Amino acid sequence: MGLSKTIWAHPSEFLAHHDPEHPVLFFAPQVLQATARRFLDGFPGLVTYAVKSNPEPVVIENLAAAGIRGFDVASPTEIRMIARLVPEAAMHYNNPVRSRAEIAVGVEHGVASWSVDSASELDKLIALVPAAGTEIAVRFKLPVAGAAYNFGAKFGATVELAAVLLRRVADAGFVPALTFHPGTQCTEPEAWLAYIGAAAGIARDAGVRIARLNVGGGFPSHRLQGMMPALEAIFALIDRATGEAFGADRPALVCEPGRGLVADAFTLAARVKAVRDGAHVFLNDGVYGALAELPLIGGIDRIEVMGPEGIRRGPVTPRIVFGPTCDSVDRLPGEVMLPEGIAEGDFVLVHGLGAYSTATNTRFNGFGELAVETVMRLHA
Ligand SMILES: *Cc1c(COP(=O)(O)O)cnc(C)c1O
């Protein structure tokens, strides 16, 4: 992935001057910093960034410049990168299953908080991590709907086990905390409500006053034209629910957004390779590339098409859209509404693609070359 040093006004300006054969992701640092400020101003606690959603160094640096001082990391590579780019930041190692060698890397780099969801992994942490001043957050799960993707399928203790683990964390001398991840692209604030109530119940059952409650990521980004993410409403609900559930034992709050922070700061330009026999559209990017997430969590309709005369306006029609590989699953979900005149050589601009795009892009079938270009803004 290459990063050019030139800053363009907007994607169309770059595309009019270049003829990129490979997909391009346009990054608007101003948009990222504005979103970061929205979280920092609005969230009633510590905002940490889930590095896995987009680990590009320019993203980390711009988040740090906007004032983000905490990072949710999941591997030694992420830990070393944050230690290098933002040495003063707090690292929260929130992958609840780690090898002993991975734990050693976290200890060496002063990880401030560790999550855990099982007795066997807690045994490892108690044996290998110095307790004094270090937080262990017990991760629990609930059967809750409302997210686009079920994170509880892999991680999270039941509420019963969580109470047992939380008691052990406190008895071992660690700073006790609870954490959950309600799913991703949670457009229903109620997902947080149920979890916050359950967290208070776990703390009561364990007889432990928790220092912090980490309410996870899952904050929505802007994927559908008419649906602006209601971040402030979610923040207000989390604040109120925590006060009501915990009363005098109210813990400090932490959140760890990935998508909600970074998605809207990037726009993808994929090129139309062919409109095969006037029907199906073939792009130079697809589900093995920057569009990997669409089949998992649903489409994005914030799409513009740029032809030789600029952005194509006028009537749209539904099209089947394929990616460039020879695999038949390399197709965007459903049908995509595209301007009637879409033609070979056009660029399809997909907005809101900053999360889970650069990081999960593959080189399958020899595709996947992806450039990142910096722009002042994402619309012409
Ligand atoms: C992936 C992940 C996040 C970020 O999720 P988003 O939906 O991108 O906000 C936060 N916390 C944990 C533990 C995760 O695994």
mmCIF file of C-alpha atoms and ligand atoms in Angstrom:
data_model
loop_
_atom_site.group_PDB
_atom_site.id
_atom_site.type_symbol
_atom_site.label_atom_id
_atom_site.label_comp_id
_atom_site.label_asym_id
_atom_site.label_seq_id
_atom_site.Cartn_x
_atom_site.Cartn_y
_atom_site.Cartn_z
ATOM 1 C CA MET A 1 0.000 0.000 0.000
ATOM 2 C CA GLY A 2 1.515 3.312 -1.032
ATOM 3 C CA LEU A 3 0.872 6.709 0.491
ATOM 4 C CA SER A 4 1.611 9.702 -1.699
ATOM 5 C CA LYS A 5 2.694 12.911 -0.041
ATOM 6 C CA THR A 6 0.450 15.198 -2.084
ATOM 7 C CA ILE A 7 -2.814 16.420 -0.603
ATOM 8 C CA TRP A 8 -5.736 16.700 -3.009
ATOM 9 C CA ALA A 9 -8.864 18.836 -2.626
ATOM 10 C CA HIS A 10 -11.231 15.874 -3.070
ATOM 11 C CA PRO A 11 -11.254 12.437 -4.758
ATOM 12 C CA SER A 12 -12.495 13.729 -8.121
ATOM 13 C CA GLU A 13 -9.532 16.083 -8.381
ATOM 14 C CA PHE A 14 -7.098 13.202 -7.959
ATOM 15 C CA LEU A 15 -9.037 10.928 -10.313
ATOM 16 C CA ALA A 16 -9.201 13.610 -13.022
ATOM 17 C CA HIS A 17 -5.401 13.964 -12.946
ATOM 18 C CA HIS A 18 -4.529 10.284 -12.649
ATOM 19 C CA ASP A 19 -5.716 7.199 -14.336
ATOM 20 C CA PRO A 20 -5.376 4.712 -11.463
ATOM 21 C CA GLU A 21 -5.626 1.103 -12.582
ATOM 22 C CA HIS A 22 -5.862 -0.024 -8.940
ATOM 23 C CA PRO A 23 -8.437 0.900 -6.298
ATOM 24 C CA VAL A 24 -7.696 4.030 -4.275
ATOM 25 C CA LEU A 25 -8.795 4.816 -0.726
ATOM 26 C CA PHE A 26 -9.107 8.537 -0.074
ATOM 27 C CA PHE A 27 -8.401 9.635 3.485
ATOM 28 C CA ALA A 28 -9.656 12.955 4.895
ATOM 29 C CA PRO A 29 -7.726 13.681 8.121
ATOM 30 C CA GLN A 30 -10.090 16.576 8.922
ATOM 31 C CA VAL A 31 -13.053 14.220 8.928
ATOM 32 C CA LEU A 32 -11.236 11.756 11.204
ATOM 33 C CA GLN A 33 -10.195 14.470 13.642
ATOM 34 C CA ALA A 34 -13.704 15.946 13.709
ATOM 35 C CA THR A 35 -15.181 12.528 14.507
ATOM 36 C CA ALA A 36 -12.549 12.002 17.207
ATOM 37 C CA ARG A 37 -13.531 15.334 18.763
ATOM 38 C CA ARG A 38 -17.173 14.315 18.655
ATOM 39 C CA PHE A 39 -16.320 11.234 20.735
ATOM 40 C CA LEU A 40 -13.948 13.110 23.059
ATOM 41 C CA ASP A 41 -16.490 15.889 23.692
ATOM 42 C CA GLY A 42 -19.528 13.657 23.937
ATOM 43 C CA PHE A 43 -18.561 10.346 25.500
ATOM 44 C CA PRO A 44 -18.721 10.490 29.319
ATOM 45 C CA GLY A 45 -15.390 8.698 29.889
ATOM 46 C CA LEU A 46 -12.135 7.571 28.261
ATOM 47 C CA VAL A 47 -12.198 7.108 24.482
ATOM 48 C CA THR A 48 -9.860 4.399 23.190
ATOM 49 C CA TYR A 49 -9.468 3.418 19.528
ATOM 50 C CA ALA A 50 -9.869 -0.203 18.376
ATOM 51 C CA VAL A 51 -6.706 -0.412 16.275
ATOM 52 C CA LYS A 52 -7.813 -3.468 14.307
ATOM 53 C CA SER A 53 -10.479 -1.478 12.451
ATOM 54 C CA ASN A 54 -7.809 0.507 10.590
ATOM 55 C CA PRO A 55 -4.172 0.286 11.703
ATOM 56 C CA GLU A 56 -2.735 2.699 9.109
ATOM 57 C CA PRO A 57 -0.075 4.842 10.847
ATOM 58 C CA VAL A 58 -1.650 8.042 9.414
ATOM 59 C CA VAL A 59 -4.883 7.098 11.166
ATOM 60 C CA ILE A 60 -3.143 6.511 14.501
ATOM 61 C CA GLU A 61 -1.191 9.776 14.165
ATOM 62 C CA ASN A 62 -4.270 11.836 13.346
ATOM 63 C CA LEU A 63 -6.224 10.308 16.212
ATOM 64 C CA ALA A 64 -3.366 11.127 18.565
ATOM 65 C CA ALA A 65 -3.263 14.680 17.173
ATOM 66 C CA ALA A 66 -6.998 15.018 17.882
ATOM 67 C CA GLY A 67 -6.419 13.976 21.503
ATOM 68 C CA ILE A 68 -7.073 10.218 21.593
ATOM 69 C CA ARG A 69 -4.864 8.796 24.354
ATOM 70 C CA GLY A 70 -6.009 5.191 24.632
ATOM 71 C CA PHE A 71 -5.794 2.283 22.199
ATOM 72 C CA ASP A 72 -7.473 -1.115 22.181
ATOM 73 C CA VAL A 73 -4.835 -3.534 20.924
ATOM 74 C CA ALA A 74 -5.081 -7.254 20.214
ATOM 75 C CA SER A 75 -1.610 -8.474 19.216
ATOM 76 C CA PRO A 76 2.107 -7.835 19.762
ATOM 77 C CA THR A 77 2.290 -6.123 16.351
ATOM 78 C CA GLU A 78 -0.419 -3.630 17.340
ATOM 79 C CA ILE A 79 1.215 -3.142 20.761
ATOM 80 C CA ARG A 80 4.618 -2.364 19.246
ATOM 81 C CA MET A 81 3.092 0.016 16.696
ATOM 82 C CA ILE A 82 1.209 2.047 19.311
ATOM 83 C CA ALA A 83 4.269 2.094 21.610
ATOM 84 C CA ARG A 84 6.248 3.560 18.715
ATOM 85 C CA LEU A 85 3.653 6.051 17.375
ATOM 86 C CA VAL A 86 1.985 7.245 20.612
ATOM 87 C CA PRO A 87 4.377 6.315 23.438
ATOM 88 C CA GLU A 88 2.355 8.137 26.118
ATOM 89 C CA ALA A 89 -0.908 6.352 25.287
ATOM 90 C CA ALA A 90 -2.647 3.767 27.492
ATOM 91 C CA MET A 91 -2.878 0.353 25.866
ATOM 92 C CA HIS A 92 -5.800 -1.955 26.586
ATOM 93 C CA TYR A 93 -5.021 -5.515 25.529
ATOM 94 C CA ASN A 94 -8.523 -6.732 24.777
ATOM 95 C CA ASN A 95 -8.004 -10.041 23.066
ATOM 96 C CA PRO A 96 -9.040 -12.450 25.828
ATOM 97 C CA VAL A 97 -6.983 -15.410 24.542
ATOM 98 C CA ARG A 98 -3.211 -14.873 24.418
ATOM 99 C CA SER A 99 -0.146 -17.092 24.309
ATOM 100 C CA ARG A 100 2.349 -16.731 27.151
ATOM 101 C CA ALA A 101 4.778 -15.082 24.712
ATOM 102 C CA GLU A 102 2.106 -12.526 23.757
ATOM 103 C CA ILE A 103 1.424 -11.785 27.428
ATOM 104 C CA ALA A 104 5.151 -11.157 27.921
ATOM 105 C CA VAL A 105 5.117 -8.557 25.115
ATOM 106 C CA GLY A 106 2.176 -6.794 26.778
ATOM 107 C CA VAL A 107 3.932 -6.731 30.163
ATOM 108 C CA GLU A 108 7.127 -5.438 28.564
ATOM 109 C CA HIS A 109 5.200 -2.542 26.966
ATOM 110 C CA GLY A 110 3.273 -1.613 30.093
ATOM 111 C CA VAL A 111 -0.238 -2.608 29.015
ATOM 112 C CA ALA A 112 -2.633 -0.812 31.395
ATOM 113 C CA SER A 113 -5.674 -3.060 31.065
ATOM 114 C CA TRP A 114 -6.237 -6.699 30.087
ATOM 115 C CA SER A 115 -9.528 -8.379 29.290
ATOM 116 C CA VAL A 116 -10.346 -11.975 30.197
ATOM 117 C CA ASP A 117 -13.325 -14.293 29.701
ATOM 118 C CA SER A 118 -12.204 -17.660 31.067
ATOM 119 C CA ALA A 119 -10.671 -19.217 34.171
ATOM 120 C CA SER A 120 -7.752 -20.749 32.287
ATOM 121 C CA GLU A 121 -6.727 -17.433 30.684
ATOM 122 C CA LEU A 122 -7.121 -15.628 34.014
ATOM 123 C CA ASP A 123 -4.714 -18.191 35.540
ATOM 124 C CA LYS A 124 -2.135 -17.161 32.932
ATOM 125 C CA LEU A 125 -2.590 -13.441 33.639
ATOM 126 C CA ILE A 126 -2.338 -13.922 37.418
ATOM 127 C CA ALA A 127 0.872 -15.914 36.927
ATOM 128 C CA LEU A 128 2.536 -13.583 34.423
ATOM 129 C CA VAL A 129 1.262 -9.999 34.935
ATOM 130 C CA PRO A 130 2.306 -7.882 37.950
ATOM 131 C CA ALA A 131 -0.943 -6.962 39.743
ATOM 132 C CA ALA A 132 -0.180 -3.582 41.294
ATOM 133 C CA GLY A 133 -2.113 -0.840 39.500
ATOM 134 C CA THR A 134 -2.961 -3.079 36.544
ATOM 135 C CA GLU A 135 -6.568 -3.510 35.475
ATOM 136 C CA ILE A 136 -8.168 -6.774 34.456
ATOM 137 C CA ALA A 137 -11.573 -6.352 32.818
ATOM 138 C CA VAL A 138 -13.815 -9.420 32.757
ATOM 139 C CA ARG A 139 -15.545 -9.662 29.412
ATOM 140 C CA PHE A 140 -19.096 -10.968 29.449
ATOM 141 C CA LYS A 141 -21.770 -11.509 26.831
ATOM 142 C CA LEU A 142 -25.530 -11.456 26.632
ATOM 143 C CA PRO A 143 -27.820 -12.826 23.967
ATOM 144 C CA VAL A 144 -28.677 -9.353 22.584
ATOM 145 C CA ALA A 145 -29.896 -8.450 19.116
ATOM 146 C CA GLY A 146 -29.383 -5.078 17.479
ATOM 147 C CA ALA A 147 -25.906 -5.370 15.989
ATOM 148 C CA ALA A 148 -24.995 -6.178 12.417
ATOM 149 C CA TYR A 149 -22.642 -8.968 13.461
ATOM 150 C CA ASN A 150 -22.590 -11.224 16.526
ATOM 151 C CA PHE A 151 -19.365 -10.762 18.500
ATOM 152 C CA GLY A 152 -20.614 -12.909 21.387
ATOM 153 C CA ALA A 153 -20.190 -15.988 19.192
ATOM 154 C CA LYS A 154 -16.472 -16.046 20.000
ATOM 155 C CA PHE A 155 -15.725 -14.125 23.194
ATOM 156 C CA GLY A 156 -17.402 -13.331 26.485
ATOM 157 C CA ALA A 157 -18.164 -15.213 29.704
ATOM 158 C CA THR A 158 -21.728 -15.855 30.833
ATOM 159 C CA VAL A 159 -22.874 -13.498 33.579
ATOM 160 C CA GLU A 160 -22.484 -16.326 36.129
ATOM 161 C CA LEU A 161 -18.890 -17.083 35.153
ATOM 162 C CA ALA A 162 -18.139 -13.339 34.919
ATOM 163 C CA ALA A 163 -19.051 -12.873 38.596
ATOM 164 C CA VAL A 164 -16.699 -15.706 39.607
ATOM 165 C CA LEU A 165 -13.856 -14.300 37.482
ATOM 166 C CA LEU A 166 -14.410 -10.742 38.763
ATOM 167 C CA ARG A 167 -14.116 -11.955 42.383
ATOM 168 C CA ARG A 168 -10.836 -13.717 41.538
ATOM 169 C CA VAL A 169 -9.484 -10.591 39.771
ATOM 170 C CA ALA A 170 -10.155 -8.499 42.893
ATOM 171 C CA ASP A 171 -8.763 -11.165 45.254
ATOM 172 C CA ALA A 172 -5.556 -11.379 43.188
ATOM 173 C CA GLY A 173 -4.959 -7.642 43.725
ATOM 174 C CA PHE A 174 -5.729 -6.357 40.219
ATOM 175 C CA VAL A 175 -7.936 -3.331 39.563
ATOM 176 C CA PRO A 176 -11.332 -4.948 38.831
ATOM 177 C CA ALA A 177 -13.315 -3.926 35.770
ATOM 178 C CA LEU A 178 -15.969 -5.275 33.441
ATOM 179 C CA THR A 179 -16.161 -5.076 29.662
ATOM 180 C CA PHE A 180 -18.415 -6.127 26.832
ATOM 181 C CA HIS A 181 -18.694 -5.540 23.097
ATOM 182 C CA PRO A 182 -22.291 -5.151 21.977
ATOM 183 C CA GLY A 183 -21.544 -6.058 18.333
ATOM 184 C CA THR A 184 -20.637 -3.801 15.454
ATOM 185 C CA GLN A 185 -22.653 -1.104 13.669
ATOM 186 C CA CYS A 186 -25.146 -1.077 16.562
ATOM 187 C CA THR A 187 -27.843 1.276 15.422
ATOM 188 C CA GLU A 188 -30.052 0.297 18.394
ATOM 189 C CA PRO A 189 -28.886 2.056 21.598
ATOM 190 C CA GLU A 190 -30.810 -0.562 23.585
ATOM 191 C CA ALA A 191 -27.929 -2.994 23.029
ATOM 192 C CA TRP A 192 -25.900 -0.971 25.555
ATOM 193 C CA LEU A 193 -28.776 -0.684 28.033
ATOM 194 C CA ALA A 194 -29.071 -4.420 28.634
ATOM 195 C CA TYR A 195 -25.301 -4.848 28.975
ATOM 196 C CA ILE A 196 -24.910 -1.993 31.463
ATOM 197 C CA GLY A 197 -27.695 -3.380 33.618
ATOM 198 C CA ALA A 198 -26.128 -6.833 33.515
ATOM 199 C CA ALA A 199 -22.718 -5.396 34.452
ATOM 200 C CA ALA A 200 -24.161 -3.888 37.624
ATOM 201 C CA GLY A 201 -25.706 -7.253 38.467
ATOM 202 C CA ILE A 202 -22.394 -9.080 37.942
ATOM 203 C CA ALA A 203 -20.554 -6.624 40.212
ATOM 204 C CA ARG A 204 -23.222 -7.048 42.910
ATOM 205 C CA ASP A 205 -23.137 -10.853 42.668
ATOM 206 C CA ALA A 206 -19.348 -10.831 42.907
ATOM 207 C CA GLY A 207 -19.394 -8.384 45.813
ATOM 208 C CA VAL A 208 -16.889 -6.229 43.919
ATOM 209 C CA ARG A 209 -16.996 -2.496 43.301
ATOM 210 C CA ILE A 210 -15.606 -2.139 39.792
ATOM 211 C CA ALA A 211 -13.283 0.761 38.972
ATOM 212 C CA ARG A 212 -14.244 0.940 35.312
ATOM 213 C CA LEU A 213 -16.829 -0.299 32.866
ATOM 214 C CA ASN A 214 -15.729 -0.601 29.244
ATOM 215 C CA VAL A 215 -18.796 -0.370 27.017
ATOM 216 C CA GLY A 216 -16.969 -1.670 23.945
ATOM 217 C CA GLY A 217 -17.131 -0.485 20.380
ATOM 218 C CA GLY A 218 -20.042 -0.986 18.036
ATOM 219 C CA PHE A 219 -20.841 2.692 17.509
ATOM 220 C CA PRO A 220 -22.417 3.069 14.065
ATOM 221 C CA SER A 221 -20.965 4.859 11.071
ATOM 222 C CA HIS A 222 -22.868 6.501 8.244
ATOM 223 C CA ARG A 223 -23.705 3.648 5.822
ATOM 224 C CA LEU A 224 -27.175 4.513 4.580
ATOM 225 C CA GLN A 225 -28.064 7.899 3.126
ATOM 226 C CA GLY A 226 -30.980 8.702 5.376
ATOM 227 C CA MET A 227 -29.474 7.291 8.581
ATOM 228 C CA MET A 228 -26.977 9.560 10.298
ATOM 229 C CA PRO A 229 -25.351 7.843 13.281
ATOM 230 C CA ALA A 230 -26.935 9.169 16.485
ATOM 231 C CA LEU A 231 -23.740 9.108 18.543
ATOM 232 C CA GLU A 232 -24.793 11.765 21.064
ATOM 233 C CA ALA A 233 -28.028 9.917 21.799
ATOM 234 C CA ILE A 234 -26.043 6.723 22.453
ATOM 235 C CA PHE A 235 -23.573 8.597 24.695
ATOM 236 C CA ALA A 236 -26.423 10.117 26.698
ATOM 237 C CA LEU A 237 -28.101 6.748 27.095
ATOM 238 C CA ILE A 238 -24.869 5.080 28.271
ATOM 239 C CA ASP A 239 -24.340 7.884 30.788
ATOM 240 C CA ARG A 240 -27.863 7.683 32.164
ATOM 241 C CA ALA A 241 -27.995 3.879 32.230
ATOM 242 C CA THR A 242 -24.702 3.669 34.127
ATOM 243 C CA GLY A 243 -25.927 6.107 36.786
ATOM 244 C CA GLU A 244 -29.195 4.259 37.180
ATOM 245 C CA ALA A 245 -27.681 0.767 37.267
ATOM 246 C CA PHE A 246 -24.746 1.454 39.594
ATOM 247 C CA GLY A 247 -25.982 4.334 41.768
ATOM 248 C CA ALA A 248 -23.314 5.300 44.313
ATOM 249 C CA ASP A 249 -20.957 2.620 42.930
ATOM 250 C CA ARG A 250 -20.841 4.210 39.494
ATOM 251 C CA PRO A 251 -17.620 3.150 37.700
ATOM 252 C CA ALA A 252 -15.594 5.314 35.321
ATOM 253 C CA LEU A 253 -16.500 4.599 31.699
ATOM 254 C CA VAL A 254 -14.341 3.540 28.758
ATOM 255 C CA CYS A 255 -15.353 3.001 25.141
ATOM 256 C CA GLU A 256 -13.374 1.444 22.294
ATOM 257 C CA PRO A 257 -14.869 2.470 18.955
ATOM 258 C CA GLY A 258 -13.284 1.294 15.723
ATOM 259 C CA ARG A 259 -15.802 1.765 12.930
ATOM 260 C CA GLY A 260 -17.600 4.717 14.579
ATOM 261 C CA LEU A 261 -14.333 6.676 14.692
ATOM 262 C CA VAL A 262 -12.685 5.828 11.398
ATOM 263 C CA ALA A 263 -15.216 4.630 8.813
ATOM 264 C CA ASP A 264 -16.500 7.990 7.602
ATOM 265 C CA ALA A 265 -12.985 9.390 7.044
ATOM 266 C CA PHE A 266 -12.353 7.216 3.958
ATOM 267 C CA THR A 267 -13.906 6.906 0.503
ATOM 268 C CA LEU A 268 -13.031 4.103 -1.913
ATOM 269 C CA ALA A 269 -12.688 4.672 -5.639
ATOM 270 C CA ALA A 270 -13.047 1.405 -7.537
ATOM 271 C CA ARG A 271 -12.929 1.425 -11.312
ATOM 272 C CA VAL A 272 -15.439 -0.104 -13.702
ATOM 273 C CA LYS A 273 -13.496 -2.713 -15.708
ATOM 274 C CA ALA A 274 -16.478 -3.689 -17.786
ATOM 275 C CA VAL A 275 -20.231 -3.461 -18.054
ATOM 276 C CA ARG A 276 -20.574 -6.976 -19.421
ATOM 277 C CA ASP A 277 -23.001 -7.055 -22.356
ATOM 278 C CA GLY A 278 -24.639 -3.933 -20.943
ATOM 279 C CA ALA A 279 -25.719 -5.677 -17.740
ATOM 280 C CA HIS A 280 -23.419 -6.723 -14.883
ATOM 281 C CA VAL A 281 -20.817 -4.277 -13.586
ATOM 282 C CA PHE A 282 -17.289 -5.602 -12.928
ATOM 283 C CA LEU A 283 -15.121 -3.508 -10.577
ATOM 284 C CA ASN A 284 -11.401 -3.669 -9.863
ATOM 285 C CA ASP A 285 -12.185 -4.152 -6.153
ATOM 286 C CA GLY A 286 -14.512 -6.539 -4.378
ATOM 287 C CA VAL A 287 -15.128 -8.722 -1.365
ATOM 288 C CA TYR A 288 -11.531 -9.984 -1.243
ATOM 289 C CA GLY A 289 -10.377 -6.356 -1.228
ATOM 290 C CA ALA A 290 -11.569 -3.172 0.444
ATOM 291 C CA LEU A 291 -15.215 -4.266 0.149
ATOM 292 C CA ALA A 292 -14.706 -7.399 2.275
ATOM 293 C CA GLU A 293 -17.235 -6.367 4.875
ATOM 294 C CA LEU A 294 -20.262 -5.749 2.718
ATOM 295 C CA PRO A 295 -21.498 -9.379 2.610
ATOM 296 C CA LEU A 296 -20.987 -9.654 6.387
ATOM 297 C CA ILE A 297 -22.813 -6.592 7.622
ATOM 298 C CA GLY A 298 -24.802 -5.301 4.667
ATOM 299 C CA GLY A 299 -24.357 -2.811 1.894
ATOM 300 C CA ILE A 300 -23.603 0.884 1.786
ATOM 301 C CA ASP A 301 -25.768 3.109 -0.406
ATOM 302 C CA ARG A 302 -23.565 6.199 -0.129
ATOM 303 C CA ILE A 303 -22.251 5.672 -3.654
ATOM 304 C CA GLU A 304 -21.407 8.126 -6.428
ATOM 305 C CA VAL A 305 -20.201 7.323 -9.923
ATOM 306 C CA MET A 306 -17.720 9.544 -11.701
ATOM 307 C CA GLY A 307 -17.580 9.505 -15.495
ATOM 308 C CA PRO A 308 -15.450 11.578 -17.888
ATOM 309 C CA GLU A 309 -17.717 14.628 -17.358
ATOM 310 C CA GLY A 310 -17.795 14.363 -13.580
ATOM 311 C CA ILE A 311 -20.250 12.835 -11.135
ATOM 312 C CA ARG A 312 -23.113 11.148 -13.019
ATOM 313 C CA ARG A 313 -26.519 12.521 -11.958
ATOM 314 C CA GLY A 314 -29.956 11.367 -12.963
ATOM 315 C CA PRO A 315 -31.913 8.123 -12.768
ATOM 316 C CA VAL A 316 -30.413 5.022 -11.171
ATOM 317 C CA THR A 317 -31.059 1.357 -11.879
ATOM 318 C CA PRO A 318 -30.263 -1.790 -9.880
ATOM 319 C CA ARG A 319 -27.180 -3.709 -11.060
ATOM 320 C CA ILE A 320 -25.399 -6.869 -10.073
ATOM 321 C CA VAL A 321 -21.835 -5.864 -9.189
ATOM 322 C CA PHE A 322 -18.884 -8.258 -9.222
ATOM 323 C CA GLY A 323 -15.324 -7.871 -7.955
ATOM 324 C CA PRO A 324 -12.231 -8.695 -10.016
ATOM 325 C CA THR A 325 -11.359 -12.214 -8.822
ATOM 326 C CA CYS A 326 -12.519 -15.420 -10.494
ATOM 327 C CA ASP A 327 -14.421 -16.515 -7.390
ATOM 328 C CA SER A 328 -18.182 -16.364 -7.766
ATOM 329 C CA VAL A 329 -18.695 -15.191 -4.160
ATOM 330 C CA ASP A 330 -16.826 -12.033 -5.190
ATOM 331 C CA ARG A 331 -20.051 -10.115 -5.623
ATOM 332 C CA LEU A 332 -21.547 -7.201 -3.682
ATOM 333 C CA PRO A 333 -24.682 -8.152 -1.743
ATOM 334 C CA GLY A 334 -28.004 -7.818 -3.515
ATOM 335 C CA GLU A 335 -28.173 -5.315 -6.310
ATOM 336 C CA VAL A 336 -26.577 -1.888 -6.210
ATOM 337 C CA MET A 337 -28.398 1.242 -7.388
ATOM 338 C CA LEU A 338 -26.128 2.867 -9.997
ATOM 339 C CA PRO A 339 -26.640 5.656 -12.548
ATOM 340 C CA GLU A 340 -28.130 4.421 -15.804
ATOM 341 C CA GLY A 341 -25.216 5.697 -17.860
ATOM 342 C CA ILE A 342 -22.478 3.888 -15.901
ATOM 343 C CA ALA A 343 -19.729 2.881 -18.343
ATOM 344 C CA GLU A 344 -16.382 1.173 -18.596
ATOM 345 C CA GLY A 345 -13.645 3.354 -17.105
ATOM 346 C CA ASP A 346 -15.949 5.139 -14.625
ATOM 347 C CA PHE A 347 -15.028 5.315 -10.948
ATOM 348 C CA VAL A 348 -17.455 4.062 -8.326
ATOM 349 C CA LEU A 349 -16.964 6.099 -5.141
ATOM 350 C CA VAL A 350 -18.104 4.277 -2.014
ATOM 351 C CA HIS A 351 -18.161 6.547 1.051
ATOM 352 C CA GLY A 352 -17.707 5.449 4.638
ATOM 353 C CA LEU A 353 -15.148 2.712 3.958
ATOM 354 C CA GLY A 354 -12.480 3.508 6.558
ATOM 355 C CA ALA A 355 -13.120 0.526 8.811
ATOM 356 C CA TYR A 356 -12.209 -3.089 8.039
ATOM 357 C CA SER A 357 -11.068 -2.198 4.515
ATOM 358 C CA THR A 358 -7.306 -1.562 4.446
ATOM 359 C CA ALA A 359 -6.796 -4.126 7.205
ATOM 360 C CA THR A 360 -8.643 -7.057 5.656
ATOM 361 C CA ASN A 361 -7.730 -6.394 2.009
ATOM 362 C CA THR A 362 -6.198 -9.589 0.507
ATOM 363 C CA ARG A 363 -3.992 -10.306 -2.508
ATOM 364 C CA PHE A 364 -6.233 -13.167 -3.672
ATOM 365 C CA ASN A 365 -5.933 -13.889 -7.415
ATOM 366 C CA GLY A 366 -3.219 -11.249 -7.742
ATOM 367 C CA PHE A 367 -5.528 -8.312 -6.992
ATOM 368 C CA GLY A 368 -5.579 -6.153 -3.871
ATOM 369 C CA GLU A 369 -3.082 -3.435 -4.713
ATOM 370 C CA LEU A 370 -4.570 -0.464 -2.876
ATOM 371 C CA ALA A 371 -3.244 3.085 -2.695
ATOM 372 C CA VAL A 372 -4.118 5.600 0.020
ATOM 373 C CA GLU A 373 -4.357 9.260 -1.021
ATOM 374 C CA THR A 374 -4.948 12.204 1.296
ATOM 375 C CA VAL A 375 -7.721 14.690 0.544
ATOM 376 C CA MET A 376 -9.046 17.846 2.179
ATOM 377 C CA ARG A 377 -12.638 16.632 1.879
ATOM 378 C CA LEU A 378 -14.417 13.571 0.540
ATOM 379 C CA HIS A 379 -17.020 15.262 -1.677
ATOM 380 C CA ALA A 380 -16.354 17.551 -4.649
HETATM 381 C C1 LIG B 1 -13.482 -5.106 17.042
HETATM 382 C C2 LIG B 1 -13.617 -4.652 18.426
HETATM 383 C C3 LIG B 1 -13.959 -3.324 18.711
HETATM 384 C C4 LIG B 1 -14.301 -2.326 17.643
HETATM 385 O O1 LIG B 1 -15.548 -2.617 17.143
HETATM 386 P P1 LIG B 1 -16.285 -1.567 16.172
HETATM 387 O O2 LIG B 1 -17.565 -2.217 15.872
HETATM 388 O O3 LIG B 1 -15.421 -1.380 14.986
HETATM 389 O O4 LIG B 1 -16.453 -0.300 16.947
HETATM 390 C C5 LIG B 1 -14.001 -2.934 20.022
HETATM 391 N N1 LIG B 1 -13.724 -3.804 21.011
HETATM 392 C C6 LIG B 1 -13.400 -5.090 20.788
HETATM 393 C C7 LIG B 1 -13.112 -5.974 21.928
HETATM 394 C C8 LIG B 1 -13.345 -5.554 19.497
HETATM 395 O O5 LIG B 1 -13.037 -6.836 19.265
#
